[in-house]
PDB file of C-alpha atoms in Angstrom:
ATOM      1  CA  UNK A 141      66.422  71.186 149.243  1.00 46.00           C
ATOM      2  CA  UNK A 142      68.299  70.002 152.330  1.00 77.00           C
ATOM      3  CA  UNK A 143      67.104  71.620 155.544  1.00 87.00           C
ATOM      4  CA  UNK A 144      69.487  74.251 156.847  1.00 88.00           C
ATOM      5  CA  UNK A 145      71.708  74.143 153.773  1.00 89.00           C
ATOM      6  CA  UNK A 146      71.286  77.841 152.988  1.00 92.00           C
ATOM      7  CA  UNK A 147      71.806  79.067 156.551  1.00 95.00           C
ATOM      8  CA  UNK A 148      75.089  80.405 157.884  1.00 96.00           C
ATOM      9  CA  UNK A 149      76.429  78.769 161.027  1.00 98.00           C
ATOM     10  CA  UNK A 150      78.279  80.535 163.822  1.00 98.00           C
ATOM     11  CA  UNK A 151      79.667  78.684 166.819  1.00 98.00           C
ATOM     12  CA  UNK A 152      80.795  80.384 170.023  1.00 98.00           C
ATOM     13  CA  UNK A 153      82.888  77.473 171.213  1.00 97.00           C
ATOM     14  CA  UNK A 154      84.494  78.807 174.370  1.00 91.00           C
ATOM     15  CA  UNK A 155      86.306  79.062 176.455  1.00 96.00           C
ATOM     16  CA  UNK A 156      84.192  77.998 179.418  1.00 95.00           C
ATOM     17  CA  UNK A 157      83.733  80.750 182.047  1.00 94.00           C
ATOM     18  CA  UNK A 158      84.968  83.340 179.552  1.00 94.00           C
ATOM     19  CA  UNK A 159      81.795  85.197 178.591  1.00 92.00           C
ATOM     20  CA  UNK A 160      80.027  82.798 176.223  1.00 94.00           C
ATOM     21  CA  UNK A 161      76.730  83.312 178.068  1.00 92.00           C
ATOM     22  CA  UNK A 162      77.197  87.070 177.887  1.00 90.00           C
ATOM     23  CA  UNK A 163      77.684  86.910 174.113  1.00 92.00           C
ATOM     24  CA  UNK A 164      74.780  84.455 173.760  1.00 93.00           C
ATOM     25  CA  UNK A 165      72.496  86.885 175.585  1.00 90.00           C
ATOM     26  CA  UNK A 166      73.690  89.785 173.446  1.00 89.00           C
ATOM     27  CA  UNK A 167      73.169  87.979 170.132  1.00 92.00           C
ATOM     28  CA  UNK A 168      69.749  86.702 171.230  1.00 90.00           C
ATOM     29  CA  UNK A 169      68.509  90.294 170.869  1.00 86.00           C
ATOM     30  CA  UNK A 170      69.317  90.393 167.136  1.00 90.00           C
ATOM     31  CA  UNK A 171      66.490  89.630 164.720  1.00 90.00           C
ATOM     32  CA  UNK A 172      68.769  88.092 162.071  1.00 92.00           C
ATOM     33  CA  UNK A 173      70.058  85.396 164.406  1.00 95.00           C
ATOM     34  CA  UNK A 174      68.467  82.196 165.667  1.00 96.00           C
ATOM     35  CA  UNK A 175      69.835  80.624 168.828  1.00 96.00           C
ATOM     36  CA  UNK A 176      68.745  77.212 170.163  1.00 94.00           C
ATOM     37  CA  UNK A 177      65.816  76.742 172.514  1.00 85.00           C
ATOM     38  CA  UNK A 178      68.310  75.453 175.084  1.00 84.00           C
ATOM     39  CA  UNK A 179      71.514  77.520 175.285  1.00 87.00           C
ATOM     40  CA  UNK A 180      73.955  74.591 175.102  1.00 94.00           C
ATOM     41  CA  UNK A 181      72.662  71.580 173.180  1.00 96.00           C
ATOM     42  CA  UNK A 182      75.980  69.674 173.510  1.00 97.00           C
ATOM     43  CA  UNK A 183      75.036  68.123 170.166  1.00 98.00           C
ATOM     44  CA  UNK A 184      78.555  67.926 168.728  1.00 98.00           C
ATOM     45  CA  UNK A 185      80.306  67.107 172.014  1.00 97.00           C
ATOM     46  CA  UNK A 186      78.112  64.507 173.732  1.00 96.00           C
ATOM     47  CA  UNK A 187      77.631  61.091 172.112  1.00 96.00           C
ATOM     48  CA  UNK A 188      74.096  60.561 173.421  1.00 96.00           C
ATOM     49  CA  UNK A 189      72.936  63.876 171.919  1.00 96.00           C
ATOM     50  CA  UNK A 190      74.819  63.506 168.625  1.00 97.00           C
ATOM     51  CA  UNK A 191      73.123  60.136 168.142  1.00 97.00           C
ATOM     52  CA  UNK A 192      69.767  61.949 167.852  1.00 97.00           C
ATOM     53  CA  UNK A 193      70.795  63.084 164.367  1.00 96.00           C
ATOM     54  CA  UNK A 194      71.363  66.398 162.601  1.00 96.00           C
ATOM     55  CA  UNK A 195      67.648  66.978 161.984  1.00 95.00           C
ATOM     56  CA  UNK A 196      67.145  66.988 165.756  1.00 95.00           C
ATOM     57  CA  UNK A 197      69.813  69.687 165.970  1.00 96.00           C
ATOM     58  CA  UNK A 198      68.171  71.802 163.269  1.00 96.00           C
ATOM     59  CA  UNK A 199      64.847  71.547 165.102  1.00 95.00           C
ATOM     60  CA  UNK A 200      66.375  73.556 167.956  1.00 95.00           C
ATOM     61  CA  UNK A 201      66.501  76.645 165.704  1.00 96.00           C
ATOM     62  CA  UNK A 202      64.266  78.870 163.620  1.00 94.00           C
ATOM     63  CA  UNK A 203      65.654  78.157 160.168  1.00 94.00           C
ATOM     64  CA  UNK A 204      63.834  81.168 158.723  1.00 94.00           C
ATOM     65  CA  UNK A 205      66.575  83.282 160.252  1.00 93.00           C
ATOM     66  CA  UNK A 206      69.674  83.837 158.140  1.00 90.00           C
ATOM     67  CA  UNK A 207      72.153  83.037 160.898  1.00 96.00           C
ATOM     68  CA  UNK A 208      72.169  79.912 163.053  1.00 97.00           C
ATOM     69  CA  UNK A 209      74.281  80.460 166.160  1.00 97.00           C
ATOM     70  CA  UNK A 210      75.096  78.354 169.195  1.00 98.00           C
ATOM     71  CA  UNK A 211      77.250  79.141 172.222  1.00 97.00           C
ATOM     72  CA  UNK A 212      78.610  75.923 173.702  1.00 97.00           C
ATOM     73  CA  UNK A 213      82.037  75.871 175.427  1.00 97.00           C
ATOM     74  CA  UNK A 214      82.124  72.082 175.432  1.00 97.00           C
ATOM     75  CA  UNK A 215      82.843  72.217 171.691  1.00 98.00           C
ATOM     76  CA  UNK A 216      86.318  73.614 172.369  1.00 98.00           C
ATOM     77  CA  UNK A 217      87.211  71.132 175.093  1.00 97.00           C
ATOM     78  CA  UNK A 218      85.726  67.951 173.593  1.00 96.00           C
ATOM     79  CA  UNK A 219      88.140  67.181 170.743  1.00 94.00           C
ATOM     80  CA  UNK A 220      85.622  65.174 168.685  1.00 97.00           C
ATOM     81  CA  UNK A 221      83.407  68.275 168.308  1.00 98.00           C
ATOM     82  CA  UNK A 222      85.536  69.859 165.572  1.00 98.00           C
ATOM     83  CA  UNK A 223      85.434  66.722 163.409  1.00 97.00           C
ATOM     84  CA  UNK A 224      81.685  66.357 163.874  1.00 98.00           C
ATOM     85  CA  UNK A 225      81.039  69.987 162.962  1.00 98.00           C
ATOM     86  CA  UNK A 226      83.171  69.634 159.838  1.00 97.00           C
ATOM     87  CA  UNK A 227      81.289  66.516 158.749  1.00 96.00           C
ATOM     88  CA  UNK A 228      77.900  68.183 159.277  1.00 96.00           C
ATOM     89  CA  UNK A 229      78.261  71.818 158.200  1.00 96.00           C
ATOM     90  CA  UNK A 230      79.948  73.538 155.290  1.00 94.00           C
ATOM     91  CA  UNK A 231      82.162  76.549 156.063  1.00 95.00           C
ATOM     92  CA  UNK A 232      81.082  77.378 159.648  1.00 97.00           C
ATOM     93  CA  UNK A 233      82.582  80.303 161.544  1.00 98.00           C
ATOM     94  CA  UNK A 234      83.871  80.272 165.104  1.00 98.00           C
ATOM     95  CA  UNK A 235      84.073  82.883 167.831  1.00 98.00           C
ATOM     96  CA  UNK A 236      86.358  82.043 170.741  1.00 98.00           C
ATOM     97  CA  UNK A 237      86.618  84.186 173.858  1.00 97.00           C
ATOM     98  CA  UNK A 238      89.734  83.624 175.933  1.00 98.00           C
ATOM     99  CA  UNK A 239      90.211  84.474 179.589  1.00 97.00           C
ATOM    100  CA  UNK A 240      93.381  84.693 181.647  1.00 97.00           C
ATOM    101  CA  UNK A 241      93.998  80.984 182.372  1.00 98.00           C
ATOM    102  CA  UNK A 242      94.316  81.230 186.153  1.00 97.00           C
ATOM    103  CA  UNK A 243      91.264  83.506 186.423  1.00 95.00           C
ATOM    104  CA  UNK A 244      89.303  81.063 184.274  1.00 97.00           C
ATOM    105  CA  UNK A 245      90.402  78.156 186.456  1.00 97.00           C
ATOM    106  CA  UNK A 246      89.233  79.926 189.610  1.00 96.00           C
ATOM    107  CA  UNK A 247      85.890  80.854 188.064  1.00 94.00           C
ATOM    108  CA  UNK A 248      85.398  77.234 186.989  1.00 96.00           C
ATOM    109  CA  UNK A 249      86.306  76.049 190.490  1.00 96.00           C
ATOM    110  CA  UNK A 250      83.786  78.427 192.074  1.00 94.00           C
ATOM    111  CA  UNK A 251      81.063  77.180 189.719  1.00 94.00           C
ATOM    112  CA  UNK A 252      81.775  73.545 190.618  1.00 95.00           C
ATOM    113  CA  UNK A 253      81.874  74.447 194.323  1.00 94.00           C
ATOM    114  CA  UNK A 254      78.577  76.360 194.003  1.00 92.00           C
ATOM    115  CA  UNK A 255      76.897  73.366 192.348  1.00 92.00           C
ATOM    116  CA  UNK A 256      78.116  70.939 195.003  1.00 93.00           C
ATOM    117  CA  UNK A 257      80.596  69.143 192.737  1.00 94.00           C
ATOM    118  CA  UNK A 258      83.685  70.362 194.606  1.00 96.00           C
ATOM    119  CA  UNK A 259      84.603  70.294 198.307  1.00 94.00           C
ATOM    120  CA  UNK A 260      88.364  70.884 198.176  1.00 96.00           C
ATOM    121  CA  UNK A 261      90.129  74.229 198.509  1.00 95.00           C
ATOM    122  CA  UNK A 262      91.196  75.862 195.230  1.00 96.00           C
ATOM    123  CA  UNK A 263      94.834  74.882 195.843  1.00 97.00           C
ATOM    124  CA  UNK A 264      93.964  71.281 196.698  1.00 97.00           C
ATOM    125  CA  UNK A 265      91.655  71.057 193.684  1.00 98.00           C
ATOM    126  CA  UNK A 266      94.471  72.130 191.352  1.00 98.00           C
ATOM    127  CA  UNK A 267      96.876  69.718 193.008  1.00 98.00           C
ATOM    128  CA  UNK A 268      94.346  66.880 192.647  1.00 98.00           C
ATOM    129  CA  UNK A 269      93.294  67.633 189.077  1.00 98.00           C
ATOM    130  CA  UNK A 270      95.734  65.392 187.217  1.00 97.00           C
ATOM    131  CA  UNK A 271      94.896  62.367 189.366  1.00 97.00           C
ATOM    132  CA  UNK A 272      91.171  63.065 189.192  1.00 97.00           C
ATOM    133  CA  UNK A 273      91.229  63.210 185.402  1.00 97.00           C
ATOM    134  CA  UNK A 274      93.349  60.066 185.224  1.00 96.00           C
ATOM    135  CA  UNK A 275      90.861  58.123 187.357  1.00 95.00           C
ATOM    136  CA  UNK A 276      87.783  59.765 185.843  1.00 94.00           C
ATOM    137  CA  UNK A 277      84.631  57.762 185.228  1.00 85.00           C
ATOM    138  CA  UNK A 278      81.677  58.894 183.119  1.00 89.00           C
ATOM    139  CA  UNK A 279      83.425  62.240 182.337  1.00 93.00           C
ATOM    140  CA  UNK A 280      82.517  63.711 185.746  1.00 94.00           C
ATOM    141  CA  UNK A 281      85.944  65.189 186.525  1.00 96.00           C
ATOM    142  CA  UNK A 282      86.542  65.911 182.835  1.00 96.00           C
ATOM    143  CA  UNK A 283      83.565  68.279 183.018  1.00 95.00           C
ATOM    144  CA  UNK A 284      83.672  69.591 186.590  1.00 96.00           C
ATOM    145  CA  UNK A 285      87.336  69.403 187.698  1.00 98.00           C
ATOM    146  CA  UNK A 286      89.261  70.326 184.516  1.00 98.00           C
ATOM    147  CA  UNK A 287      90.413  73.690 185.893  1.00 98.00           C
ATOM    148  CA  UNK A 288      93.892  73.748 184.362  1.00 98.00           C
ATOM    149  CA  UNK A 289      93.197  71.450 181.408  1.00 98.00           C
ATOM    150  CA  UNK A 290      90.666  73.872 179.930  1.00 97.00           C
ATOM    151  CA  UNK A 291      93.240  76.655 180.161  1.00 97.00           C
ATOM    152  CA  UNK A 292      95.623  74.845 177.819  1.00 97.00           C
ATOM    153  CA  UNK A 293      94.035  76.797 174.977  1.00 98.00           C
ATOM    154  CA  UNK A 294      96.504  76.144 172.168  1.00 97.00           C
ATOM    155  CA  UNK A 295      96.228  72.383 172.577  1.00 96.00           C
ATOM    156  CA  UNK A 296      92.446  72.674 172.159  1.00 97.00           C
ATOM    157  CA  UNK A 297      92.756  75.083 169.231  1.00 97.00           C
ATOM    158  CA  UNK A 298      94.979  72.777 167.210  1.00 97.00           C
ATOM    159  CA  UNK A 299      92.223  70.405 166.091  1.00 97.00           C
ATOM    160  CA  UNK A 300      90.118  73.353 164.879  1.00 98.00           C
ATOM    161  CA  UNK A 301      92.939  75.130 163.069  1.00 97.00           C
ATOM    162  CA  UNK A 302      93.885  71.841 161.424  1.00 97.00           C
ATOM    163  CA  UNK A 303      90.361  71.421 160.059  1.00 97.00           C
ATOM    164  CA  UNK A 304      89.158  74.974 159.305  1.00 97.00           C
ATOM    165  CA  UNK A 305      90.617  78.098 157.725  1.00 96.00           C
ATOM    166  CA  UNK A 306      92.063  80.559 160.214  1.00 96.00           C
ATOM    167  CA  UNK A 307      89.997  83.305 158.567  1.00 96.00           C
ATOM    168  CA  UNK A 308      86.923  81.501 159.918  1.00 97.00           C
ATOM    169  CA  UNK A 309      87.890  82.374 163.482  1.00 98.00           C
ATOM    170  CA  UNK A 310      87.384  85.491 165.582  1.00 98.00           C
ATOM    171  CA  UNK A 311      89.486  85.561 168.744  1.00 98.00           C
ATOM    172  CA  UNK A 312      88.356  87.836 171.593  1.00 96.00           C
ATOM    173  CA  UNK A 313      89.769  88.669 175.007  1.00 96.00           C
ATOM    174  CA  UNK A 314      87.288  88.250 177.860  1.00 94.00           C
ATOM    175  CA  UNK A 315      88.079  91.636 179.343  1.00 92.00           C
ATOM    176  CA  UNK A 316      87.479  93.359 175.995  1.00 91.00           C
ATOM    177  CA  UNK A 317      84.031  91.781 175.707  1.00 90.00           C
ATOM    178  CA  UNK A 318      82.820  92.812 179.161  1.00 85.00           C
ATOM    179  CA  UNK A 319      84.511  96.224 179.270  1.00 79.00           C
ATOM    180  CA  UNK A 320      81.503  98.140 177.850  1.00 61.00           C
ATOM    181  CA  UNK A 321      84.015 100.306 176.040  1.00 54.00           C
ATOM    182  CA  UNK A 322      83.707 102.157 172.748  1.00 54.00           C
ATOM    183  CA  UNK A 323      81.820  99.485 170.852  1.00 74.00           C
ATOM    184  CA  UNK A 324      84.681  98.306 168.644  1.00 85.00           C
ATOM    185  CA  UNK A 325      84.376  94.747 169.918  1.00 89.00           C
ATOM    186  CA  UNK A 326      80.677  94.686 168.980  1.00 88.00           C
ATOM    187  CA  UNK A 327      81.546  96.054 165.542  1.00 90.00           C
ATOM    188  CA  UNK A 328      84.090  93.296 165.019  1.00 93.00           C
ATOM    189  CA  UNK A 329      81.583  90.611 166.045  1.00 93.00           C
ATOM    190  CA  UNK A 330      78.873  91.962 163.727  1.00 92.00           C
ATOM    191  CA  UNK A 331      81.316  92.309 160.824  1.00 94.00           C
ATOM    192  CA  UNK A 332      82.574  88.780 161.365  1.00 96.00           C
ATOM    193  CA  UNK A 333      79.063  87.317 161.454  1.00 95.00           C
ATOM    194  CA  UNK A 334      77.977  89.616 158.596  1.00 92.00           C
ATOM    195  CA  UNK A 335      74.957  91.136 160.335  1.00 90.00           C
ATOM    196  CA  UNK A 336      73.774  94.688 160.855  1.00 86.00           C
ATOM    197  CA  UNK A 337      75.053  96.319 164.024  1.00 86.00           C
ATOM    198  CA  UNK A 338      71.800  97.217 165.760  1.00 79.00           C
ATOM    199  CA  UNK A 339      73.444  97.533 169.145  1.00 74.00           C
ATOM    200  CA  UNK A 340      73.439 101.294 169.454  1.00 65.00           C
ATOM    201  CA  UNK A 341      75.339 102.142 172.648  1.00 54.00           C
ATOM    202  CA  UNK A 342      74.069  98.933 174.225  1.00 57.00           C
ATOM    203  CA  UNK A 343      75.337  97.890 177.625  1.00 59.00           C
ATOM    204  CA  UNK A 344      76.857  94.411 177.611  1.00 62.00           C
ATOM    205  CA  UNK A 345      74.585  92.235 179.794  1.00 56.00           C
ATOM    206  CA  UNK A 346      76.183  90.771 182.920  1.00 61.00           C
ATOM    207  CA  UNK A 347      75.895  86.989 183.085  1.00 59.00           C
ATOM    208  CA  UNK A 348      76.919  84.188 185.450  1.00 59.00           C
ATOM    209  CA  UNK A 349      78.129  86.391 188.280  1.00 62.00           C
ATOM    210  CA  UNK A 350      79.684  84.760 191.361  1.00 65.00           C
ATOM    211  CA  UNK A 351      76.940  83.554 193.675  1.00 69.00           C
ATOM    212  CA  UNK A 352      76.457  82.047 197.130  1.00 68.00           C
ATOM    213  CA  UNK A 353      74.016  79.243 197.935  1.00 72.00           C
ATOM    214  CA  UNK A 354      71.181  79.829 200.393  1.00 76.00           C
ATOM    215  CA  UNK A 355      70.162  76.162 200.803  1.00 76.00           C
ATOM    216  CA  UNK A 356      72.470  73.258 199.994  1.00 77.00           C
ATOM    217  CA  UNK A 357      69.475  70.901 200.094  1.00 73.00           C
ATOM    218  CA  UNK A 358      67.708  72.801 197.301  1.00 75.00           C
ATOM    219  CA  UNK A 359      71.022  73.074 195.424  1.00 72.00           C
ATOM    220  CA  UNK A 360      71.532  69.305 195.547  1.00 69.00           C
ATOM    221  CA  UNK A 361      67.997  68.677 194.300  1.00 72.00           C
ATOM    222  CA  UNK A 362      68.765  70.879 191.286  1.00 74.00           C
ATOM    223  CA  UNK A 363      72.225  69.646 190.350  1.00 73.00           C
ATOM    224  CA  UNK A 364      72.747  66.145 191.699  1.00 71.00           C
ATOM    225  CA  UNK A 365      71.338  62.928 190.307  1.00 73.00           C
ATOM    226  CA  UNK A 366      68.536  62.428 192.845  1.00 64.00           C
ATOM    227  CA  UNK A 367      65.223  60.552 192.830  1.00 61.00           C
ATOM    228  CA  UNK A 368      63.432  63.919 192.962  1.00 60.00           C
ATOM    229  CA  UNK A 369      65.245  65.134 189.853  1.00 63.00           C
ATOM    230  CA  UNK A 370      64.371  61.921 187.979  1.00 65.00           C
ATOM    231  CA  UNK A 371      60.728  62.234 189.039  1.00 66.00           C
ATOM    232  CA  UNK A 372      60.541  65.815 187.769  1.00 67.00           C
ATOM    233  CA  UNK A 373      62.038  64.699 184.450  1.00 67.00           C
ATOM    234  CA  UNK A 374      59.238  62.149 184.120  1.00 74.00           C
ATOM    235  CA  UNK A 375      56.522  64.674 184.967  1.00 77.00           C
ATOM    236  CA  UNK A 376      57.999  67.453 182.769  1.00 74.00           C
ATOM    237  CA  UNK A 377      59.446  65.872 179.601  1.00 68.00           C
ATOM    238  CA  UNK A 378      60.248  69.218 177.914  1.00 72.00           C
ATOM    239  CA  UNK A 379      63.949  70.079 178.325  1.00 72.00           C
ATOM    240  CA  UNK A 380      63.165  73.741 177.673  1.00 72.00           C
ATOM    241  CA  UNK A 381      60.592  73.949 180.475  1.00 77.00           C
ATOM    242  CA  UNK A 382      62.806  71.984 182.876  1.00 71.00           C
ATOM    243  CA  UNK A 383      65.691  74.387 182.252  1.00 71.00           C
ATOM    244  CA  UNK A 384      63.509  77.463 182.841  1.00 73.00           C
ATOM    245  CA  UNK A 385      62.160  75.971 186.066  1.00 75.00           C
ATOM    246  CA  UNK A 386      65.663  75.063 187.225  1.00 73.00           C
ATOM    247  CA  UNK A 387      66.953  78.582 186.522  1.00 71.00           C
ATOM    248  CA  UNK A 388      64.068  80.175 188.446  1.00 79.00           C
ATOM    249  CA  UNK A 389      64.629  77.975 191.512  1.00 79.00           C
ATOM    250  CA  UNK A 390      68.391  78.491 191.273  1.00 73.00           C
ATOM    251  CA  UNK A 391      67.929  82.262 191.193  1.00 75.00           C
ATOM    252  CA  UNK A 392      65.820  82.268 194.359  1.00 72.00           C
ATOM    253  CA  UNK A 393      68.242  79.895 196.068  1.00 77.00           C
ATOM    254  CA  UNK A 394      71.284  82.131 195.599  1.00 74.00           C
ATOM    255  CA  UNK A 395      72.598  85.610 196.115  1.00 76.00           C
ATOM    256  CA  UNK A 396      75.390  87.499 194.402  1.00 75.00           C
ATOM    257  CA  UNK A 397      78.718  88.255 195.982  1.00 70.00           C
ATOM    258  CA  UNK A 398      79.278  91.980 196.448  1.00 76.00           C
ATOM    259  CA  UNK A 399      82.161  93.482 194.464  1.00 75.00           C
ATOM    260  CA  UNK A 400      84.294  93.702 197.611  1.00 82.00           C
ATOM    261  CA  UNK A 401      83.487  90.103 198.582  1.00 79.00           C
ATOM    262  CA  UNK A 402      84.296  88.901 195.080  1.00 78.00           C
ATOM    263  CA  UNK A 403      87.600  90.776 195.028  1.00 82.00           C
ATOM    264  CA  UNK A 404      88.590  89.422 198.432  1.00 87.00           C
ATOM    265  CA  UNK A 405      87.685  85.860 197.416  1.00 86.00           C
ATOM    266  CA  UNK A 406      89.861  86.053 194.300  1.00 88.00           C
ATOM    267  CA  UNK A 407      92.824  87.627 196.101  1.00 89.00           C
ATOM    268  CA  UNK A 408      92.739  85.071 198.930  1.00 91.00           C
ATOM    269  CA  UNK A 409      92.434  82.111 196.542  1.00 92.00           C
ATOM    270  CA  UNK A 410      95.354  83.216 194.370  1.00 92.00           C
ATOM    271  CA  UNK A 411      97.567  84.223 197.299  1.00 91.00           C
ATOM    272  CA  UNK A 412      97.668  80.603 198.480  1.00 91.00           C
ATOM    273  CA  UNK A 413      99.002  79.208 195.216  1.00 96.00           C
ATOM    274  CA  UNK A 414     102.669  78.303 194.648  1.00 97.00           C
ATOM    275  CA  UNK A 415     104.665  80.000 191.915  1.00 97.00           C
ATOM    276  CA  UNK A 416     104.356  77.050 189.505  1.00 98.00           C
ATOM    277  CA  UNK A 417     100.747  77.961 188.725  1.00 98.00           C
ATOM    278  CA  UNK A 418     101.618  81.552 187.848  1.00 97.00           C
ATOM    279  CA  UNK A 419     104.421  80.288 185.598  1.00 98.00           C
ATOM    280  CA  UNK A 420     101.900  77.953 183.909  1.00 98.00           C
ATOM    281  CA  UNK A 421      99.537  80.887 183.369  1.00 98.00           C
ATOM    282  CA  UNK A 422     102.277  82.972 181.743  1.00 98.00           C
ATOM    283  CA  UNK A 423     103.350  80.094 179.501  1.00 98.00           C
ATOM    284  CA  UNK A 424      99.794  79.565 178.253  1.00 98.00           C
ATOM    285  CA  UNK A 425      99.396  83.296 177.605  1.00 98.00           C
ATOM    286  CA  UNK A 426     102.591  83.349 175.542  1.00 98.00           C
ATOM    287  CA  UNK A 427     101.571  80.303 173.508  1.00 98.00           C
ATOM    288  CA  UNK A 428      98.098  81.662 172.835  1.00 98.00           C
ATOM    289  CA  UNK A 429      99.398  85.058 171.812  1.00 98.00           C
ATOM    290  CA  UNK A 430     101.738  83.475 169.272  1.00 98.00           C
ATOM    291  CA  UNK A 431      98.872  81.521 167.673  1.00 97.00           C
ATOM    292  CA  UNK A 432      96.065  84.096 167.761  1.00 97.00           C
ATOM    293  CA  UNK A 433      97.955  87.386 167.517  1.00 97.00           C
ATOM    294  CA  UNK A 434      96.156  88.713 170.604  1.00 97.00           C
ATOM    295  CA  UNK A 435      98.133  91.025 172.872  1.00 97.00           C
ATOM    296  CA  UNK A 436      98.082  89.121 176.159  1.00 97.00           C
ATOM    297  CA  UNK A 437     100.892  90.928 177.935  1.00 96.00           C
ATOM    298  CA  UNK A 438      98.479  92.067 180.661  1.00 96.00           C
ATOM    299  CA  UNK A 439      97.725  88.414 181.499  1.00 97.00           C
ATOM    300  CA  UNK A 440     101.224  87.699 182.732  1.00 95.00           C
ATOM    301  CA  UNK A 441     102.288  87.725 186.374  1.00 93.00           C
ATOM    302  CA  UNK A 442     106.051  87.753 185.726  1.00 86.00           C
TER     303      UNK A 442
END
C-alpha cells in the first residue's frame, strides 16, 4: 500500500498575513488532524524542498491520523504549487482566508520591516514594488516586498480553480475567523474538513500580532544570512529545533504594540497613501467577491 494514500489532505494555502497561523494553531488542538513538525514546509512551492521527494513530505506528519493538514501561504502565491499538489495528491481540499487587500499589504510590510528586510516607508515601498519585483534576484523581493502582488487574489486563484473542483474550496474572510463570534465559522471549517467539532466555546488564539524589535543586532542574527546563523545550522542540524530556538529568541527580543499604538500606526500609514491604492483595493474586493461569493462590501473605501 502506498504511504499516505488513505489519508485526507487539507491545505490552508493563504493568503499570507490573513490568519493562516491562527487557523494552524486552532487545528493543532484536534486529535484527528496531523500538522507538520515545521508549520510551513514550503514543499510544493520551493524547488529545493520539492526535490527532496514526496516521502520526505509525508515524514513531516503522523500518518496514523485521518487528516493531513498544512498551512502554507506560499502555496497560493507560487503558481507552480497547484500543479505540484495535483500531481502528488488525489482530491485535496483547500481553505483560503482572505483579508482586505490594503490591510494585508500593510501587515506584510510591517513584517518585512520588523525582520529587517524593509527600510522604506509604506508609501515608498508600494511605489517601489513593481521595479523591485522586475529586478528581483533569488526571489528576495518576490517573498518580502510583494505587498500589492499578493493582494491580487483572483489572479492567484485562477490556477487552482482551473485544476480543482470549486467544491473543494472553503473561502473565509479574515475578520470572520478572528471575530470570536457565535462559532459558525468553526462549524463550517469542521464540516468542510469532515471532523468532529470539539471546539466547545473555544477562544480563537491570537497569532502574529504586530511587534517592535528590542535589539536590531539580535534581529539580524535571527533573520539575515550571517556567519553566526550558518554556524548554528551546522551545530544544530534539526530544522525543528532550530525553529523552536529562533522563536524563543525572537519572543524575548520583541514586544507587542498596544491596541492604541497599533491603531495609530495603521491610520498614519494609510493616511499617506494616494487615492489610486484605495481604488485598487476596491477593485480587488469586487473581483474576489464575484469569484468566491463572499460579501466583501465592508472592504471597500468608496
